[in-house]
XYZ file of C-alpha atoms in Angstrom:
277
model
C 0.229 -0.326 -0.316
C 1.156 3.336 -1.046
C 1.122 6.764 1.076
C 0.014 9.298 -1.385
C -0.016 11.926 1.446
C -0.226 12.446 5.100
C -1.412 15.751 7.091
C -2.008 16.713 10.421
C -5.842 17.740 10.696
C -7.390 18.163 14.002
C -4.975 16.544 16.328
C -4.725 13.514 14.170
C -4.487 12.256 10.921
C -6.105 13.204 7.113
C -4.059 10.217 5.498
C -4.864 9.440 1.245
C -3.429 5.461 0.503
C -3.507 3.997 -2.791
C -2.731 0.039 -3.417
C -3.972 -3.056 -6.251
C -7.359 -4.201 -5.628
C -8.223 -7.449 -5.986
C -11.847 -7.019 -6.096
C -11.574 -4.293 -9.036
C -8.675 -5.260 -10.386
C -7.193 -1.788 -10.676
C -5.450 0.186 -8.336
C -7.666 2.114 -5.963
C -7.914 4.937 -3.709
C -9.024 6.474 -0.509
C -8.992 8.515 2.528
C -8.240 7.872 6.112
C -9.172 10.479 9.179
C -7.273 8.956 12.448
C -8.156 10.964 15.393
C -5.391 11.775 18.184
C -6.612 8.894 19.903
C -5.459 6.082 17.741
C -2.188 6.838 18.443
C -3.379 4.801 21.776
C -5.316 1.985 20.155
C -7.955 0.870 17.669
C -11.037 3.531 17.749
C -14.586 3.325 15.676
C -15.230 4.233 12.526
C -17.683 5.711 10.344
C -17.520 4.829 6.676
C -18.329 8.290 4.269
C -19.971 6.887 0.739
C -19.647 9.449 -1.489
C -22.183 10.410 -4.550
C -21.690 10.699 -8.165
C -19.001 12.034 -10.201
C -16.910 12.215 -6.415
C -13.721 10.413 -5.675
C -12.128 9.916 -2.073
C -11.452 13.704 -2.452
C -15.286 15.699 -2.414
C -15.793 14.975 0.804
C -12.787 14.670 3.015
C -12.533 18.012 1.627
C -15.264 19.177 1.507
C -17.938 17.969 4.436
C -16.447 19.195 7.499
C -16.801 15.912 8.952
C -12.869 15.654 10.593
C -13.094 18.127 12.971
C -16.384 16.447 14.623
C -14.779 13.215 14.292
C -12.231 14.571 16.190
C -14.181 15.893 18.793
C -15.347 12.723 19.306
C -12.727 9.687 18.736
C -13.648 8.434 15.255
C -11.858 7.645 12.178
C -13.321 8.504 9.077
C -13.090 6.152 6.100
C -13.564 8.451 2.538
C -13.387 5.805 -0.293
C -13.752 6.399 -3.782
C -17.046 5.738 -5.946
C -15.999 2.853 -8.368
C -12.820 1.255 -10.408
C -10.429 3.950 -12.278
C -7.743 3.760 -15.107
C -6.727 2.074 -18.034
C -8.379 -0.350 -19.385
C -11.321 0.556 -16.736
C -14.635 0.505 -18.328
C -16.626 4.519 -18.847
C -19.288 5.779 -19.980
C -19.952 10.164 -21.975
C -22.639 10.338 -18.634
C -21.942 11.564 -16.000
C -24.115 9.327 -13.957
C -22.800 5.726 -15.635
C -19.502 4.288 -15.455
C -16.356 5.937 -13.658
C -17.250 8.058 -11.154
C -20.742 6.015 -10.820
C -19.777 2.584 -9.418
C -23.293 2.959 -7.538
C -21.723 -0.102 -5.071
C -22.996 -3.104 -6.525
C -21.358 -6.333 -8.226
C -21.329 -5.650 -12.065
C -22.667 -8.682 -13.846
C -22.598 -7.605 -17.184
C -20.470 -6.306 -20.296
C -18.386 -3.929 -20.293
C -18.359 -3.460 -16.327
C -17.877 -6.808 -14.806
C -14.014 -7.363 -14.885
C -13.758 -4.390 -12.578
C -16.934 -2.474 -11.379
C -17.623 -4.603 -8.167
C -17.573 -1.774 -5.578
C -19.881 -3.767 -3.789
C -17.022 -6.388 -3.222
C -14.734 -3.387 -2.588
C -16.587 -1.698 0.325
C -17.938 -4.257 2.358
C -14.615 -7.085 2.141
C -12.351 -5.494 0.741
C -11.369 -2.141 2.237
C -12.414 -3.072 6.251
C -9.937 -5.964 5.653
C -7.188 -3.532 4.519
C -7.926 -0.578 6.695
C -8.204 -2.778 10.041
C -4.984 -5.019 9.221
C -2.833 -1.667 8.755
C -4.639 0.784 10.689
C -5.729 1.304 14.647
C -9.435 0.857 13.557
C -12.062 -1.312 15.648
C -14.084 -3.897 12.897
C -16.684 -4.230 16.257
C -17.759 -0.627 16.365
C -18.437 0.726 12.439
C -21.058 2.669 11.306
C -22.012 4.064 7.689
C -23.667 6.959 6.243
C -22.789 8.746 2.642
C -24.817 11.474 0.225
C -26.903 11.077 -2.607
C -25.551 7.347 -4.745
C -23.557 7.011 -1.696
C -26.749 7.481 1.146
C -27.927 4.705 -1.546
C -24.869 2.588 -0.503
C -25.348 3.298 2.911
C -28.621 2.134 3.545
C -28.082 -0.613 0.883
C -25.228 -2.115 2.902
C -26.143 -1.660 6.350
C -29.918 -4.056 5.581
C -27.347 -6.226 3.855
C -24.437 -6.819 6.324
C -26.668 -7.844 9.423
C -25.101 -7.013 12.604
C -22.413 -4.895 10.584
C -22.450 -1.739 11.053
C -24.137 -0.057 14.847
C -25.968 2.364 12.754
C -26.325 4.445 9.314
C -27.486 7.532 8.404
C -27.625 9.454 4.583
C -27.443 12.752 3.494
C -29.659 12.993 0.444
C -30.019 8.878 -0.221
C -30.937 7.747 -3.821
C -34.213 6.233 -1.742
C -35.922 3.961 -4.593
C -33.525 3.488 -7.631
C -35.901 0.934 -9.010
C -38.591 3.678 -9.081
C -36.216 6.225 -10.075
C -34.112 6.922 -13.376
C -31.451 7.760 -11.010
C -30.869 3.711 -10.504
C -33.688 1.974 -13.526
C -30.244 2.658 -16.192
C -27.629 2.125 -13.964
C -29.114 -1.525 -12.217
C -30.072 -2.093 -15.805
C -26.116 -1.708 -17.076
C -24.379 -3.133 -14.766
C -27.077 -6.022 -13.476
C -29.021 -6.576 -16.250
C -32.909 -6.517 -16.948
C -33.653 -9.207 -14.161
C -35.422 -7.088 -11.791
C -35.007 -9.383 -9.586
C -31.340 -8.693 -8.878
C -32.301 -5.530 -8.204
C -34.032 -5.408 -4.666
C -31.181 -5.503 -2.612
C -29.595 -2.930 -4.357
C -33.315 -0.264 -3.201
C -33.737 0.956 0.116
C -36.887 1.486 0.279
C -37.227 -2.433 -0.584
C -34.916 -3.537 1.780
C -36.401 -1.279 3.955
C -39.954 -3.771 3.584
C -37.760 -6.784 3.194
C -35.509 -6.208 5.909
C -35.152 -3.232 7.598
C -32.594 -2.288 9.622
C -31.556 -3.411 13.635
C -30.317 -0.336 14.596
C -30.854 3.679 14.173
C -31.014 5.535 11.231
C -30.525 9.022 10.274
C -31.818 10.973 7.063
C -31.789 14.170 6.130
C -32.786 16.241 2.398
C -32.992 19.197 1.287
C -36.459 20.055 0.325
C -34.474 22.500 -2.221
C -33.137 19.741 -3.718
C -33.200 19.811 -7.231
C -32.994 16.171 -7.413
C -35.639 15.226 -5.410
C -37.987 13.442 -7.227
C -35.136 11.697 -8.591
C -33.933 10.784 -5.022
C -37.366 9.701 -3.961
C -37.743 10.095 -0.385
C -41.330 9.709 -0.045
C -41.228 6.252 -0.744
C -38.313 5.441 1.910
C -40.103 7.443 4.704
C -43.514 5.064 3.624
C -41.171 1.925 3.884
C -39.961 2.690 7.057
C -43.840 4.140 9.061
C -45.285 0.791 7.499
C -42.012 -1.242 9.458
C -42.048 1.087 12.299
C -38.307 0.789 11.837
C -36.671 3.059 14.947
C -35.312 6.175 12.337
C -35.477 9.420 12.142
C -36.165 11.351 8.357
C -35.975 15.152 8.122
C -36.745 17.217 5.817
C -34.564 20.428 6.021
C -36.315 23.764 4.708
C -34.550 25.496 1.736
C -31.300 23.133 1.260
C -30.486 22.030 -1.960
C -28.245 18.578 -2.953
C -24.815 20.030 -2.423
C -22.257 19.834 -0.194
C -23.282 23.266 1.787
C -25.934 20.773 2.668
C -23.694 18.346 3.849
C -21.301 20.532 5.722
C -24.329 21.857 7.221
C -25.479 19.127 9.354
C -22.529 16.849 9.362
C -22.560 17.954 13.101
C -26.094 16.107 13.928
C -24.614 12.963 11.821
C -21.382 12.894 13.510
C -23.049 12.882 16.737
C -25.670 10.363 15.732
C -22.732 7.481 14.877
C -20.507 8.597 18.496
C -23.956 8.037 20.639
C -24.281 4.246 19.178
C -20.541 3.796 18.428
C -19.483 4.427 21.904
C -22.419 1.988 23.307
C -22.017 -0.892 25.274
């Protein structure tokens, strides 16, 4: 594993690292913030999954998460959103291909050889960071924005016992019912919609739910709200009587100004679960 950079940050270290990934068949880059407490032993970790067009860097630089994580003694992991590099398939549309992995294992050409982001985020990267850094694998939580919110919710509901809490900023909540979803799921997984269900937070909420607390924020002025379909997930949460806080934030849009405005709430929410005995 190659150290790309390490910078002092809120008493800890914000690092960027690159490694050869067996899951994606290419080099992958991720950001990792370790608080000062990591010098004394393993610390809880909060995974942050980013949205369409993003790399590991967007949230690492724009979300304002490190200061709040440092206060709580929590590590942050910022994975990339897709495989990249020469020989990795891409598309002229911004919402398909590189930067738009959708956190699935693609089964269709030309995506199948590299687009295995589910395996990367669920298995390979967690094993790597717990092996090389002071991360406590028994205390994990997950969050994300937009496409990353979709990934956070579906990973949490498909991997019971892995994460103590899950949150999302403006998640793509019902991709099987939205153009932000049907397009990508068809391209990556094919036309058999039965293979899509595990990647739809609304359907997974109806089927499985989550054994822990959930926090979801979406802005009422989000320019993509019709594609996000927060109302579908809210209805599924109510129908299941799932423990959850679902908030519509007046006037906020889809940007990182929105994410950073509520980051303290989300980190504090996860800290409560991560430090619960």
